[in-house]
Amino acid sequence: MAEVRFENVTKYYGRNLAIDDLSFTGKEGEFFSILGPTGAGKSTILKMIAGIEPVTSGKIFFNDILVNNLPPHERNVSMAFETYNLYSHFSVYENIAFPLRAPKWKLNLSREEERKRVVEVASFLGIEELLDRRPQALSGGQKQRVSLARALIRKPQVYLLDEPIAHLDAKLKFLTQTLLKEFAVKYGITMIYVTHNFREALALSDRMMVLRKGKFDQIGTPEEIYYTPKVDFVGRLVGEPPMNMIDGELIKEDGKILFKAGEYFKITIKNELAKSAEKVARLEDNKLNVRLGIRCEDIKPGMQKLSENSFQLPVYAVVHEAESSVISFELENTFLHVRVGEDADFRRLKISDLLWLNFKQDRIFFYENTMKISKS
Ligand code: ADP
């Protein structure tokens, strides 16, 4: 297995900049995910690792070997892309066995050895009964699992998976995700995994990179990304509902620093936190503008006033989910979402009821405004 390292890699398609001076390392034996919205450059990264797309500038290393000039067949990677690329004139069995038969790997397996490996990976992914079919006779989800089986059958230097479970229904997605994780842990493989789904990235990764417009906003463990998003974009992309973002200003009152948004929303900010807020605040029209971020589970609602720092808002909407509910409140330019457990009294809430809200001070973050926030 190999480490994959990017050093100042840039990629243009014509005049369109897709990857912008990007450096990162997917470590040996690591499940490394790339998470980002459509067009961020995720697939381009995988294609450059595979050698299907050349880099415009910069270097790609497998361990310490520069691979820029190696053609795809000399890079020893295994891929599964969202579009399945199955051979329609081959059976499912032959599609999965294809990489084992490729002369370049010189595996020279006997028919029995080959069958054993194909059946093993097919039964692992729950598609053993499909082996005699042609791809045309498969559903989208079945094709996707065949494509995944074909990618997993060989042990390459690195696996490259691009949205490999996007077309599975929710139950199968969860099951396949669990299998993938099991596979990765069992064989200690290097995996570079592309997804636009934050839940997949959080569930599977040892570390993950959040990509936006060809650059990364943050690289870290799923815990770091979820609990300490470095920029507002990461907080919004990772989490459902997305991290609450409130645009406001820092003001001083009686020697204290307060965060104020609109007429009624005002909370005191502790000293250490105030320092981090001042660092990212921007002075405009004599106001110190800043964006406050807080996760929905870090706002505590109550029927009674909880502290000097609590404030009251009317309920805008309540959505009951399986084990919790999300209560939404309307602020001037955004919604504020608060998650509560089912044990609480909140099931009986009605629209416009007033609730007291208290922000956990150690879970408040301040950000520069790097993206437009809309009501969502
Ligand atoms: P993602 O996988 O994150 O959706 P891509 O890597 O596919 O992003 O695309 C990154 C950017 O490069 C996008 O702006 C996309 O339109 C552009 N792009 C991707 N492939 C090509 C191509 N073959 N020719 C021209 N532009 C491309």
Coordinates of C-alpha atoms and ligand atoms in Angstrom, one line a residue:
M1 CA 0.0 0.0 0.0
A2 CA 1.2 3.5 -0.8
E3 CA 1.0 7.0 0.7
V4 CA -0.4 9.5 -1.9
R5 CA 1.1 13.0 -1.7
F6 CA 0.1 16.1 -3.6
E7 CA 2.6 19.0 -3.8
N8 CA 1.3 22.3 -5.1
V9 CA -0.8 20.6 -7.7
T10 CA -2.8 22.8 -10.1
K11 CA -5.1 21.7 -12.8
Y12 CA -6.7 23.8 -15.6
Y13 CA -9.2 22.5 -18.1
G14 CA -8.5 25.0 -20.9
R15 CA -8.9 28.3 -19.0
N16 CA -11.0 26.8 -16.2
L17 CA -9.1 26.4 -13.0
A18 CA -10.2 23.1 -11.3
I19 CA -7.5 22.5 -8.7
D20 CA -5.7 25.4 -7.2
D21 CA -2.2 24.8 -5.8
L22 CA -3.3 21.9 -3.7
S23 CA -1.0 20.0 -1.2
F24 CA -2.2 17.2 0.9
T25 CA -1.2 13.6 1.9
G26 CA -3.4 10.5 2.1
K27 CA -1.3 8.4 4.4
E28 CA -0.5 4.7 3.9
G29 CA -3.3 2.5 5.3
E30 CA -5.6 5.5 5.8
F31 CA -9.2 5.9 4.8
F32 CA -9.0 9.5 3.4
S33 CA -12.2 11.1 2.1
I34 CA -12.6 14.2 0.0
L35 CA -15.8 15.9 0.7
G36 CA -17.2 18.9 -1.3
P37 CA -20.0 20.2 -3.4
T38 CA -20.4 19.5 -7.1
G39 CA -17.7 21.1 -9.1
A40 CA -15.3 21.4 -6.2
G41 CA -12.7 19.3 -8.0
K42 CA -13.0 16.0 -6.3
S43 CA -13.2 13.7 -9.3
T44 CA -10.4 15.7 -10.9
I45 CA -8.1 14.8 -8.0
L46 CA -8.9 11.1 -8.4
K47 CA -8.3 11.2 -12.1
M48 CA -4.9 12.8 -11.6
I49 CA -4.0 10.2 -9.1
A50 CA -5.1 7.5 -11.5
G51 CA -3.2 9.2 -14.4
I52 CA -6.3 9.6 -16.5
E53 CA -5.9 13.4 -16.4
P54 CA -2.4 15.1 -16.4
V55 CA -1.6 17.8 -13.8
T56 CA -1.0 21.3 -15.2
S57 CA 1.7 21.9 -12.6
G58 CA 2.9 20.4 -9.3
K59 CA 3.8 16.9 -8.2
I60 CA 2.1 13.7 -7.2
F61 CA 4.0 11.1 -5.3
F62 CA 3.2 7.5 -4.3
N63 CA 5.4 7.0 -1.3
D64 CA 8.5 8.9 -2.5
I65 CA 8.1 8.1 -6.1
L66 CA 7.1 10.8 -8.5
V67 CA 4.2 9.4 -10.6
N68 CA 3.4 12.5 -12.8
N69 CA 4.8 10.8 -15.9
L70 CA 3.7 7.3 -15.3
P71 CA 0.8 6.1 -17.5
P72 CA -2.3 4.8 -15.7
H73 CA -1.5 1.1 -16.2
E74 CA 1.8 1.6 -14.3
R75 CA 0.3 3.3 -11.3
N76 CA -1.3 0.2 -9.8
V77 CA -4.5 1.8 -8.6
S78 CA -8.0 0.3 -8.4
M79 CA -11.0 2.5 -9.2
A80 CA -14.7 2.6 -9.0
F81 CA -16.5 5.6 -10.4
E82 CA -20.1 6.7 -10.0
T83 CA -20.7 5.9 -13.7
Y84 CA -20.2 2.1 -13.5
N85 CA -18.2 1.5 -16.7
L86 CA -19.2 -2.2 -16.8
Y87 CA -18.6 -4.1 -20.0
S88 CA -22.0 -4.9 -21.4
H89 CA -20.9 -7.9 -23.4
F90 CA -19.4 -9.6 -20.3
S91 CA -21.3 -11.3 -17.5
V92 CA -21.1 -9.9 -14.0
Y93 CA -18.6 -12.7 -13.1
E94 CA -16.4 -11.7 -16.0
N95 CA -16.7 -8.0 -15.1
I96 CA -15.5 -8.7 -11.6
A97 CA -12.8 -11.1 -12.7
F98 CA -11.5 -8.6 -15.3
P99 CA -8.7 -7.0 -13.2
L100 CA -7.5 -10.5 -12.2
R101 CA -7.1 -11.4 -15.9
A102 CA -5.3 -8.3 -17.0
P103 CA -1.8 -9.4 -18.3
K104 CA -0.1 -6.4 -16.7
W105 CA -0.6 -7.7 -13.2
K106 CA 0.8 -11.1 -14.1
L107 CA -1.4 -12.9 -11.5
N108 CA -1.9 -16.0 -13.6
L109 CA -4.6 -17.4 -11.4
S110 CA -6.0 -20.8 -12.0
R111 CA -9.8 -20.9 -12.9
E112 CA -10.5 -22.2 -9.4
E113 CA -8.5 -19.6 -7.6
E114 CA -10.1 -16.9 -9.8
R115 CA -13.6 -18.2 -9.0
K116 CA -12.9 -18.4 -5.3
R117 CA -11.9 -14.7 -5.3
V118 CA -14.8 -13.5 -7.4
V119 CA -17.3 -15.4 -5.3
E120 CA -15.7 -14.2 -2.1
V121 CA -15.9 -10.5 -3.0
A122 CA -19.4 -10.9 -4.6
S123 CA -20.8 -12.6 -1.5
F124 CA -19.1 -10.0 0.7
L125 CA -21.1 -7.3 -1.2
G126 CA -24.3 -9.4 -1.4
I127 CA -24.4 -9.9 -5.2
E128 CA -23.4 -13.6 -5.5
E129 CA -26.7 -14.5 -7.2
L130 CA -26.1 -12.0 -9.9
L131 CA -22.8 -13.5 -11.3
D132 CA -24.3 -15.0 -14.4
R133 CA -26.3 -11.9 -15.4
R134 CA -25.3 -9.3 -17.9
P135 CA -25.0 -5.7 -16.7
Q136 CA -28.1 -4.7 -18.8
A137 CA -30.2 -6.9 -16.5
L138 CA -29.2 -5.1 -13.3
S139 CA -30.7 -2.2 -11.4
G140 CA -28.6 1.0 -10.8
G141 CA -27.8 -0.2 -7.3
Q142 CA -26.8 -3.6 -8.4
K143 CA -24.5 -2.2 -11.1
Q144 CA -22.9 0.0 -8.5
R145 CA -22.1 -3.0 -6.3
V146 CA -20.6 -4.9 -9.2
S147 CA -18.5 -1.9 -10.0
L148 CA -17.4 -1.8 -6.4
A149 CA -16.6 -5.6 -6.4
R150 CA -14.5 -5.2 -9.5
A151 CA -12.5 -2.4 -7.7
L152 CA -12.0 -4.4 -4.5
I153 CA -11.0 -7.7 -6.0
R154 CA -7.4 -6.8 -6.5
K155 CA -4.9 -5.4 -3.9
P156 CA -3.4 -2.3 -5.6
Q157 CA -1.2 0.4 -4.1
V158 CA -4.2 2.6 -3.6
Y159 CA -8.0 2.4 -4.0
L160 CA -9.8 5.3 -5.6
L161 CA -13.6 5.3 -5.1
D162 CA -15.7 8.1 -6.5
E163 CA -19.3 8.2 -5.0
P164 CA -19.3 4.4 -5.0
I165 CA -22.5 4.0 -3.1
A166 CA -24.5 7.1 -4.2
H167 CA -27.1 5.1 -6.1
L168 CA -27.9 2.6 -3.3
D169 CA -31.1 3.0 -1.3
A170 CA -30.7 4.1 2.3
K171 CA -30.6 0.6 3.9
L172 CA -28.2 -0.8 1.3
K173 CA -26.1 2.3 1.6
F174 CA -25.7 1.8 5.3
L175 CA -24.9 -1.9 4.9
T176 CA -22.3 -1.3 2.1
Q177 CA -20.8 1.5 4.1
T178 CA -20.3 -0.8 7.0
L179 CA -18.8 -3.4 4.7
L180 CA -16.4 -0.9 3.2
K181 CA -15.2 0.1 6.6
E182 CA -14.7 -3.5 7.6
F183 CA -12.8 -4.1 4.3
A184 CA -10.5 -1.1 5.0
V185 CA -9.8 -2.0 8.6
K186 CA -9.2 -5.7 7.8
Y187 CA -6.7 -5.2 5.0
G188 CA -5.2 -1.9 6.1
I189 CA -5.7 -0.4 2.7
T190 CA -5.0 3.1 1.4
M191 CA -8.3 4.6 0.3
I192 CA -9.0 7.9 -1.3
Y193 CA -12.8 8.2 -1.2
V194 CA -14.8 10.9 -2.9
T195 CA -18.3 11.9 -1.8
H196 CA -20.6 14.9 -1.5
N197 CA -22.4 13.3 1.4
F198 CA -21.0 14.4 4.7
R199 CA -22.5 11.5 6.6
E200 CA -20.5 9.0 4.5
A201 CA -17.3 11.0 5.0
L202 CA -17.9 11.2 8.8
A203 CA -18.8 7.5 9.1
L204 CA -15.9 6.1 7.0
S205 CA -12.9 8.3 7.2
D206 CA -9.8 8.2 9.3
R207 CA -9.2 11.8 8.0
M208 CA -11.1 13.9 5.6
M209 CA -10.5 17.0 3.4
V210 CA -13.2 19.5 2.8
L211 CA -12.8 20.9 -0.7
R212 CA -14.2 24.0 -2.2
K213 CA -13.3 25.5 -5.6
G214 CA -10.1 23.4 -6.0
K215 CA -8.7 24.3 -2.5
F216 CA -9.3 22.8 0.9
D217 CA -10.9 24.6 3.8
Q218 CA -9.9 22.0 6.4
I219 CA -8.2 18.5 6.7
G220 CA -8.8 16.6 9.9
T221 CA -10.5 13.6 11.6
P222 CA -14.3 13.5 11.4
E223 CA -14.4 14.7 15.0
E224 CA -12.3 17.7 14.3
I225 CA -14.2 18.6 11.2
Y226 CA -17.6 18.2 13.0
Y227 CA -16.8 19.8 16.3
T228 CA -14.3 22.4 15.4
P229 CA -15.0 23.6 11.8
K230 CA -12.3 26.1 10.9
V231 CA -14.5 28.2 8.5
D232 CA -18.2 28.8 8.1
F233 CA -18.3 26.7 4.9
V234 CA -17.2 23.6 6.7
G235 CA -19.8 24.1 9.5
R236 CA -22.6 24.5 6.9
L237 CA -21.5 21.6 4.7
V238 CA -21.1 19.1 7.5
G239 CA -24.2 18.6 9.7
E240 CA -27.9 18.4 9.3
P241 CA -29.4 20.9 10.0
P242 CA -26.2 22.9 9.0
M243 CA -24.4 24.8 11.7
N244 CA -26.3 27.9 12.8
M245 CA -24.6 31.1 11.5
I246 CA -25.6 34.5 12.8
D247 CA -24.2 37.7 11.3
G248 CA -23.9 40.4 13.9
E249 CA -21.5 42.8 15.5
L250 CA -19.3 43.0 18.6
I251 CA -20.2 45.8 21.0
K252 CA -18.9 46.9 24.4
E253 CA -21.3 47.5 27.3
D254 CA -20.2 48.0 31.0
G255 CA -16.8 46.7 30.2
K256 CA -18.2 43.5 28.7
I257 CA -18.0 42.3 25.1
L258 CA -21.3 41.4 23.6
F259 CA -22.4 39.9 20.3
K260 CA -25.5 41.6 19.0
A261 CA -27.6 40.7 15.9
G262 CA -30.6 42.8 15.2
E263 CA -32.6 44.6 17.9
Y264 CA -33.2 41.9 20.4
F265 CA -30.5 39.3 20.1
K266 CA -27.7 40.0 22.4
I267 CA -25.3 37.7 24.4
T268 CA -22.3 38.3 26.5
I269 CA -19.1 36.8 25.2
K270 CA -16.4 35.5 27.7
N271 CA -13.0 37.0 27.5
E272 CA -11.1 34.3 25.7
L273 CA -13.8 33.9 23.2
A274 CA -14.0 37.6 22.7
K275 CA -10.4 37.6 21.6
S276 CA -11.0 35.0 18.9
A277 CA -14.0 37.0 17.8
E278 CA -12.0 40.2 17.5
K279 CA -9.4 38.4 15.4
V280 CA -11.8 37.7 12.6
A281 CA -14.1 40.7 13.0
R282 CA -14.1 43.3 10.2
L283 CA -14.6 47.0 10.8
E284 CA -17.2 48.4 8.5
D285 CA -19.3 51.6 9.0
N286 CA -17.8 51.9 12.5
K287 CA -19.1 48.4 13.4
L288 CA -17.1 45.3 14.2
N289 CA -18.9 42.8 12.0
V290 CA -18.5 39.1 12.7
R291 CA -20.3 35.8 12.1
L292 CA -21.2 33.6 15.1
G293 CA -21.5 29.8 14.5
I294 CA -23.0 27.3 16.8
R295 CA -24.3 23.7 16.3
C296 CA -28.0 23.0 16.8
E297 CA -27.3 20.6 19.7
D298 CA -25.3 23.3 21.5
I299 CA -28.2 25.6 22.1
K300 CA -30.2 24.7 25.1
P301 CA -33.9 25.6 25.0
G302 CA -36.1 25.9 28.1
M303 CA -39.5 27.1 29.2
Q304 CA -37.8 29.2 31.9
K305 CA -35.0 31.7 31.7
L306 CA -31.8 29.6 32.2
S307 CA -29.2 32.3 32.7
E308 CA -28.5 36.0 32.3
N309 CA -27.4 35.1 28.8
S310 CA -30.7 33.6 27.7
F311 CA -33.0 35.2 25.3
Q312 CA -36.5 34.5 24.1
L313 CA -37.7 33.7 20.6
P314 CA -41.0 32.4 19.2
V315 CA -41.1 28.9 17.7
Y316 CA -41.2 29.0 13.9
A317 CA -41.4 25.3 13.1
V318 CA -40.9 21.9 14.8
V319 CA -39.7 18.8 12.9
H320 CA -39.9 15.5 14.7
E321 CA -37.1 13.1 13.6
A322 CA -36.6 9.5 14.8
E323 CA -34.9 10.2 18.2
S324 CA -35.0 13.9 18.4
S325 CA -36.7 17.0 17.2
V326 CA -35.5 20.2 15.5
I327 CA -37.1 23.4 16.6
S328 CA -36.6 26.4 14.3
F329 CA -36.7 30.1 15.1
E330 CA -36.6 33.0 12.7
L331 CA -33.9 35.5 13.1
E332 CA -33.5 38.6 10.9
N333 CA -31.6 37.1 8.0
T334 CA -31.6 33.4 8.9
F335 CA -33.2 30.5 10.8
L336 CA -31.8 29.2 14.0
H337 CA -32.2 25.5 14.5
V338 CA -32.1 23.8 17.9
R339 CA -32.0 20.0 18.4
V340 CA -33.8 18.5 21.5
G341 CA -34.1 15.0 22.8
E342 CA -37.4 13.2 22.9
D343 CA -37.4 13.0 26.7
A344 CA -38.1 16.7 26.9
D345 CA -41.4 18.5 27.1
F346 CA -41.0 19.9 23.6
R347 CA -43.3 17.6 21.8
R348 CA -46.3 19.7 22.8
L349 CA -44.8 22.9 21.4
K350 CA -46.9 25.1 19.1
I351 CA -45.9 27.6 16.5
S352 CA -45.3 31.0 18.1
D353 CA -44.8 29.6 21.6
L354 CA -42.0 31.5 23.3
L355 CA -38.9 29.6 24.3
W356 CA -35.8 30.7 26.2
L357 CA -32.5 29.8 24.5
N358 CA -29.1 29.5 26.0
F359 CA -25.9 29.2 24.0
K360 CA -23.2 26.9 25.4
Q361 CA -20.3 29.4 25.5
D362 CA -17.5 26.9 24.9
R363 CA -19.3 25.7 21.8
I364 CA -19.5 29.1 20.1
F365 CA -17.2 29.9 17.2
F366 CA -16.6 33.1 15.4
Y367 CA -15.9 33.2 11.7
E368 CA -15.0 35.6 8.9
N369 CA -17.8 35.7 6.4
T370 CA -16.6 33.4 3.6
M371 CA -20.0 32.4 2.2
K372 CA -23.5 33.9 1.8
I373 CA -25.9 32.5 4.3
S374 CA -29.5 32.0 3.2
K375 CA -32.5 30.9 5.1
S376 CA -32.2 27.1 5.2
Ligands
ADP1 P1 -16.5 17.4 -8.5 O1 -16.0 16.0 -8.7 O2 -16.1 17.9 -7.2 O3 -17.9 17.5 -8.9 P2 -14.9 17.9 -10.9 O4 -13.5 17.5 -10.6 O5 -15.7 17.0 -11.7 O6 -15.7 18.3 -9.6 O7 -14.9 19.3 -11.7 C1 -14.1 20.4 -11.2 C2 -14.2 21.6 -12.2 O8 -13.6 21.2 -13.4 C3 -15.7 21.9 -12.5 O9 -15.7 23.3 -12.7 C4 -15.9 21.2 -13.8 O10 -16.9 21.9 -14.6 C5 -14.5 21.2 -14.5 N1 -14.3 20.0 -15.3 C6 -14.3 18.8 -14.9 N2 -14.0 17.9 -15.9 C7 -13.8 18.7 -17.0 C8 -13.4 18.5 -18.4 N3 -13.2 17.2 -18.9 N4 -13.3 19.5 -19.2 C9 -13.6 20.8 -18.8 N5 -13.9 21.1 -17.5 C10 -14.0 20.1 -16.6

